[in-house]
PDB file of C-alpha atoms in Angstrom:
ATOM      1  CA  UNK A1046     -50.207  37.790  90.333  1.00 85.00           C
ATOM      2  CA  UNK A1047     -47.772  37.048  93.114  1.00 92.00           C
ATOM      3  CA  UNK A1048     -49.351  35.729  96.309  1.00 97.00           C
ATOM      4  CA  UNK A1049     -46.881  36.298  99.640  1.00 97.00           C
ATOM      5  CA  UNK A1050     -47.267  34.146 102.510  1.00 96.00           C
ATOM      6  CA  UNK A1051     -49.243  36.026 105.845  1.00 97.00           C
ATOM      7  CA  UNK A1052     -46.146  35.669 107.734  1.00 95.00           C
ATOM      8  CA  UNK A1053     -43.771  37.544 105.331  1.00 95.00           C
ATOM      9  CA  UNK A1054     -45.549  40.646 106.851  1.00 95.00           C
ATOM     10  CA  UNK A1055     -44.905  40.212 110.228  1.00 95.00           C
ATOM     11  CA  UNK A1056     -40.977  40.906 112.092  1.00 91.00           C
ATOM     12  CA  UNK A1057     -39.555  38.259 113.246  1.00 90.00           C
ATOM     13  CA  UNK A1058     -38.414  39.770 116.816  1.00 88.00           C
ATOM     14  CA  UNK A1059     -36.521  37.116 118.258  1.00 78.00           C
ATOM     15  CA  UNK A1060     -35.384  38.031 121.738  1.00 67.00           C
ATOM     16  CA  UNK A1061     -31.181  37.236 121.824  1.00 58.00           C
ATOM     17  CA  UNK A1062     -29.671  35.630 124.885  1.00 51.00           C
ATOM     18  CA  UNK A1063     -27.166  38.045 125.789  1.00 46.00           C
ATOM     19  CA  UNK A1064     -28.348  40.966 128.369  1.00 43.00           C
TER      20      UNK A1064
ATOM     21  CA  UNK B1080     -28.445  49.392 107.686  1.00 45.00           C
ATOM     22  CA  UNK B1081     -32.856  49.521 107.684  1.00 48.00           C
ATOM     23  CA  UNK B1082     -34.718  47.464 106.037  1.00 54.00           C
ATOM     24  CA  UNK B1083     -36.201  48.510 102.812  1.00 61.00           C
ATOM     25  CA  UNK B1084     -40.075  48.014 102.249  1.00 77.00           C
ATOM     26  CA  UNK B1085     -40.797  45.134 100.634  1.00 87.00           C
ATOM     27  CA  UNK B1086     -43.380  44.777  97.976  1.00 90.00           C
ATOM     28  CA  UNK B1087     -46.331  42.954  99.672  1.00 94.00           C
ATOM     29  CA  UNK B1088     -46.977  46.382 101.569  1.00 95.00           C
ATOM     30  CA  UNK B1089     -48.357  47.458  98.166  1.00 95.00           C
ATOM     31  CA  UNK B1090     -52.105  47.924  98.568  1.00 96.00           C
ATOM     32  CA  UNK B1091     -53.824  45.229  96.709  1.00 97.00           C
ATOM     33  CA  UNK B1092     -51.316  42.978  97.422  1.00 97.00           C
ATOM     34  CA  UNK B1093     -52.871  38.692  97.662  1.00 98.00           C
ATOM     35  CA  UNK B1094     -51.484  37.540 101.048  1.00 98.00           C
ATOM     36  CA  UNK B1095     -52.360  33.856 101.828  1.00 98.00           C
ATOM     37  CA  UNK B1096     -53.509  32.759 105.269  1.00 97.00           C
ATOM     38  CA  UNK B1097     -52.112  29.614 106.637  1.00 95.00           C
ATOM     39  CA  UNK B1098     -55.808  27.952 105.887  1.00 96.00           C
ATOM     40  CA  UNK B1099     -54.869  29.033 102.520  1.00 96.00           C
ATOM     41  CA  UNK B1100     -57.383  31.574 102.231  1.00 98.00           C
ATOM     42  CA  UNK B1101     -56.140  34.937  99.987  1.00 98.00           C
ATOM     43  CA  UNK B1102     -56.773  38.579 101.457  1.00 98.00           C
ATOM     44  CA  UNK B1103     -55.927  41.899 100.188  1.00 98.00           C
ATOM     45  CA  UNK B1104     -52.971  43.267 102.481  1.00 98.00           C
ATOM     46  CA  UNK B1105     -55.311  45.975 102.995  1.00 98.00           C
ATOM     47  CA  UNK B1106     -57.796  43.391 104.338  1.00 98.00           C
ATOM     48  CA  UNK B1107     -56.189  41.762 106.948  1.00 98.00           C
ATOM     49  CA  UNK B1108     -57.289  41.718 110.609  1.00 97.00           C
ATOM     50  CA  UNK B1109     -55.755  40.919 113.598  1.00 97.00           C
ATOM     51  CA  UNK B1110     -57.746  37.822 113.986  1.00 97.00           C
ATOM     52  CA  UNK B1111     -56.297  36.642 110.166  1.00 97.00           C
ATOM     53  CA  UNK B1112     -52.750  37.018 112.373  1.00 97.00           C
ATOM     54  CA  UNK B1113     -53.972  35.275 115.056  1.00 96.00           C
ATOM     55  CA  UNK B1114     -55.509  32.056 113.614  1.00 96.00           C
ATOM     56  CA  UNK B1115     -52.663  31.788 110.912  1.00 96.00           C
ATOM     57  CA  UNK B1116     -50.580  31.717 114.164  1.00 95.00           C
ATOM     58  CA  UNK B1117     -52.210  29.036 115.934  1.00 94.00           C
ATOM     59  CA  UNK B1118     -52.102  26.601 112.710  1.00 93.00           C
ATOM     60  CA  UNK B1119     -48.525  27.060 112.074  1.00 90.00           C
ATOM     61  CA  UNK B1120     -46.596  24.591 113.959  1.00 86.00           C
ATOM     62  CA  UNK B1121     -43.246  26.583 113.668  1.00 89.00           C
ATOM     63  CA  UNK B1122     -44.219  30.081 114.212  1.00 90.00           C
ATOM     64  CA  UNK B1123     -46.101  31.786 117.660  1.00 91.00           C
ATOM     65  CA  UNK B1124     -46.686  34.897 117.757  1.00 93.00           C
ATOM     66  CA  UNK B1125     -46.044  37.876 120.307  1.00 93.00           C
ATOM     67  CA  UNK B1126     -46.924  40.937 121.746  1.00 95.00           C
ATOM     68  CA  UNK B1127     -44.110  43.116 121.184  1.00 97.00           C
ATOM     69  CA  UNK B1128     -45.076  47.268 122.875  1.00 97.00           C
ATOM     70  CA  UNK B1129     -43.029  49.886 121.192  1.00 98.00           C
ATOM     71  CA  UNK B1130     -40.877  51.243 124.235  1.00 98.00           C
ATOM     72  CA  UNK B1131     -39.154  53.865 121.986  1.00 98.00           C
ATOM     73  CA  UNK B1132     -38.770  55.392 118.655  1.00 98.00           C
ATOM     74  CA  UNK B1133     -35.629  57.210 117.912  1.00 97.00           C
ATOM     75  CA  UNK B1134     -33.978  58.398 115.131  1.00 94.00           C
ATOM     76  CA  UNK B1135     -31.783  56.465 112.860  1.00 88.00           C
ATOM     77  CA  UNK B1136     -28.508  57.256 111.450  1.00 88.00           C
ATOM     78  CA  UNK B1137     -30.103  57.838 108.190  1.00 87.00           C
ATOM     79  CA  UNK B1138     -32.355  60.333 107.975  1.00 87.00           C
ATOM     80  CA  UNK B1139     -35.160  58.525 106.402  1.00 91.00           C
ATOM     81  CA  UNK B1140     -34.733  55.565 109.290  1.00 93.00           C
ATOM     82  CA  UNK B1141     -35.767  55.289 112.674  1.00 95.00           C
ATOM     83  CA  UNK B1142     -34.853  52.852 115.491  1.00 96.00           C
ATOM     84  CA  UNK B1143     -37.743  51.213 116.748  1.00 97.00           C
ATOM     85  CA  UNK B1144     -37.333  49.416 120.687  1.00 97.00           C
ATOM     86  CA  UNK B1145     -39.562  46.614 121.276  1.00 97.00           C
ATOM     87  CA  UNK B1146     -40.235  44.636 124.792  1.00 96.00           C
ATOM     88  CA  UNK B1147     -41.327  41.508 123.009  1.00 94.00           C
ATOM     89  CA  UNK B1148     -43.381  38.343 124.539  1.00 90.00           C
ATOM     90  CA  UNK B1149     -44.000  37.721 128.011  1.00 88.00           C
ATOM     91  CA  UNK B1150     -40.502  37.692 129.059  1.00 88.00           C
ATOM     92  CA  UNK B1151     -40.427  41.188 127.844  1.00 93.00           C
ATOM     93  CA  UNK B1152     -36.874  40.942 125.981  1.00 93.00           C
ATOM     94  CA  UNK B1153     -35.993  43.971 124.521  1.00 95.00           C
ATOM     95  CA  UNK B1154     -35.192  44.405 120.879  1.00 95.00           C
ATOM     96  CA  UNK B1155     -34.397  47.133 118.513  1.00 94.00           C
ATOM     97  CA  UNK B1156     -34.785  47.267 114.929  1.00 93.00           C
ATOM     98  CA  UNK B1157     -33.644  49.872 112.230  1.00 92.00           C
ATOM     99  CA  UNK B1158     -36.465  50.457 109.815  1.00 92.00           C
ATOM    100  CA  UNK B1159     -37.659  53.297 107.151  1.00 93.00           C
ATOM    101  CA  UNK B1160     -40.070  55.550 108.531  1.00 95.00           C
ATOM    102  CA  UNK B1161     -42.786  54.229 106.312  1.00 95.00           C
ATOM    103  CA  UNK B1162     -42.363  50.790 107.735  1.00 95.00           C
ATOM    104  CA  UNK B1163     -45.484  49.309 108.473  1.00 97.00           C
ATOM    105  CA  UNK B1164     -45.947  47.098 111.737  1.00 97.00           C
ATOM    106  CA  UNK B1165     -49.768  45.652 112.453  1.00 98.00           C
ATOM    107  CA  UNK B1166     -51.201  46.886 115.981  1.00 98.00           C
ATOM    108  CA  UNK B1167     -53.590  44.588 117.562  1.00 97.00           C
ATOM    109  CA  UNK B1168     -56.837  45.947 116.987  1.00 93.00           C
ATOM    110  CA  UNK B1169     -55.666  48.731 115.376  1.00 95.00           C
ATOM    111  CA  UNK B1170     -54.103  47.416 111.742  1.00 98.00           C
ATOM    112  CA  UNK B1171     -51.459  49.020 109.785  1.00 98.00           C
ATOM    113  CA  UNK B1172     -49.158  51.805 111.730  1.00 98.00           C
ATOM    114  CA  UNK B1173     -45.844  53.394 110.495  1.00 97.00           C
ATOM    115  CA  UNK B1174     -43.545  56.407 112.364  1.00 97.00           C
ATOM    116  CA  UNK B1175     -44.707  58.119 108.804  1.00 96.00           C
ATOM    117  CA  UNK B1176     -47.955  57.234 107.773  1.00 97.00           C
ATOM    118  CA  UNK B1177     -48.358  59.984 105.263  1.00 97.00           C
ATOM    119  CA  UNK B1178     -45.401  58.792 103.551  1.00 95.00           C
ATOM    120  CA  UNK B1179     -46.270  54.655 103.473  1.00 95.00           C
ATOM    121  CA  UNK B1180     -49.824  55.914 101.698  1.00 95.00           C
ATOM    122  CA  UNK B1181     -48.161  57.765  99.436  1.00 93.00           C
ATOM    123  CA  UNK B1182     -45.564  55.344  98.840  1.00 92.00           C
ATOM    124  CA  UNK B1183     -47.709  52.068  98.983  1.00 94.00           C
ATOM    125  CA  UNK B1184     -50.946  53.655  99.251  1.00 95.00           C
ATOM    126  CA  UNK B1185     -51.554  51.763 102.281  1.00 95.00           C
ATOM    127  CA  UNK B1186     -53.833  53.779 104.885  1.00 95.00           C
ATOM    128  CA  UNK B1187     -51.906  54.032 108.224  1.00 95.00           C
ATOM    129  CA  UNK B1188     -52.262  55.163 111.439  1.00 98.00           C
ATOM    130  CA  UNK B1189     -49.415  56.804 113.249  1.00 98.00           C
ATOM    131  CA  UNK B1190     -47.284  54.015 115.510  1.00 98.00           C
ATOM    132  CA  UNK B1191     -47.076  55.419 119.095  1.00 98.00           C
ATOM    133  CA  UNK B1192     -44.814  54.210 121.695  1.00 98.00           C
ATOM    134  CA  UNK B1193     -47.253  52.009 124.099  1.00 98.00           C
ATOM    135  CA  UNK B1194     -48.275  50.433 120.701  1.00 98.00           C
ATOM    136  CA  UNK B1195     -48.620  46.703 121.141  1.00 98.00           C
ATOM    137  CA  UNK B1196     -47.635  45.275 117.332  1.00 98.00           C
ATOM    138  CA  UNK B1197     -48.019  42.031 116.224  1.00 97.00           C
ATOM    139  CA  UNK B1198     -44.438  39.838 115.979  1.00 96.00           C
ATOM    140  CA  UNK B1199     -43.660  36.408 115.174  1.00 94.00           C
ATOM    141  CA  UNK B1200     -41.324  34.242 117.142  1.00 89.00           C
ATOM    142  CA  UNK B1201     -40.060  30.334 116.715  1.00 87.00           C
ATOM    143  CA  UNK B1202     -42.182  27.936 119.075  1.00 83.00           C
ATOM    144  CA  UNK B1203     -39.356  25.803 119.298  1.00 74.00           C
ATOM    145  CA  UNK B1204     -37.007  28.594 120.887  1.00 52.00           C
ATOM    146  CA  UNK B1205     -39.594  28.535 123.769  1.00 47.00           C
TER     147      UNK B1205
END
């Protein structure tokens, strides 16, 4: 049975530089 | 192009906490979020509030606009409809809930703009 890591679930919303 | 769902949104899918500790995906809580978190010494994780949900160029997709952390950046991401994003306090949320329990048989509630969802971010780019 596969086991995923918690943070595979969660977006990765990285705020950019630009504006 | 959006993001197809990947399989771990499967109900019954083993998810392992960052004390090691295995939960159904169905299981988790926002505290499970939390704590993982605070262990991790790469990853922090934000507050991101839906601002807006519009539609995406396909028809199955929408576009999704975050303010994220406390700087309130915003961001926008292209997902399928029956993406699921965790609310705090809430759990699992999609634009299409009927179609990510049909799909993944994951029970959803509807994600509303003024939603406040659960995002990661990398402590070092504070």
């Amino acid at each position: 049975v596969p086991v995923f890591p918690w943070h595979s679930l969660v977006p990765f919303l990285a705020p950019t530089q630009s504006d | 192009s959006p993001v197809a769902l990947p399989p771990f949104f499967m109900r019954g899918s083993i998810i392992q906490l960052a004390d090691g500790e295995l939960k159904r995906v169905e299981d988790l809580k926002t505290e499970d979020f939390i704590q993982s978190a605070e262990i991790s010494s790469e990853l922090k994780i934000d507050s991101s509030t839906v601002e807006r949900i519009d539609s995406g160029q396909n028809p199955n997709a929408v576009v999704i606009q975050f303010s994220v952390g406390e700087l309130k950046a915003q961001v926008c991401v292209e997902v399928l409809v029956e993406y699921p994003f965790f609310v705090f306090g809430q759990g699992w949320s999609s634009c299409c809930p009927d179609r990510t329990t049909q799909l993944f048989e994951l029970s959803c509630a509807k994600l509303c703009v003024g939603d406040v969802c659960v995002s990661l971010t990398l402590r070092s780019l504070r």
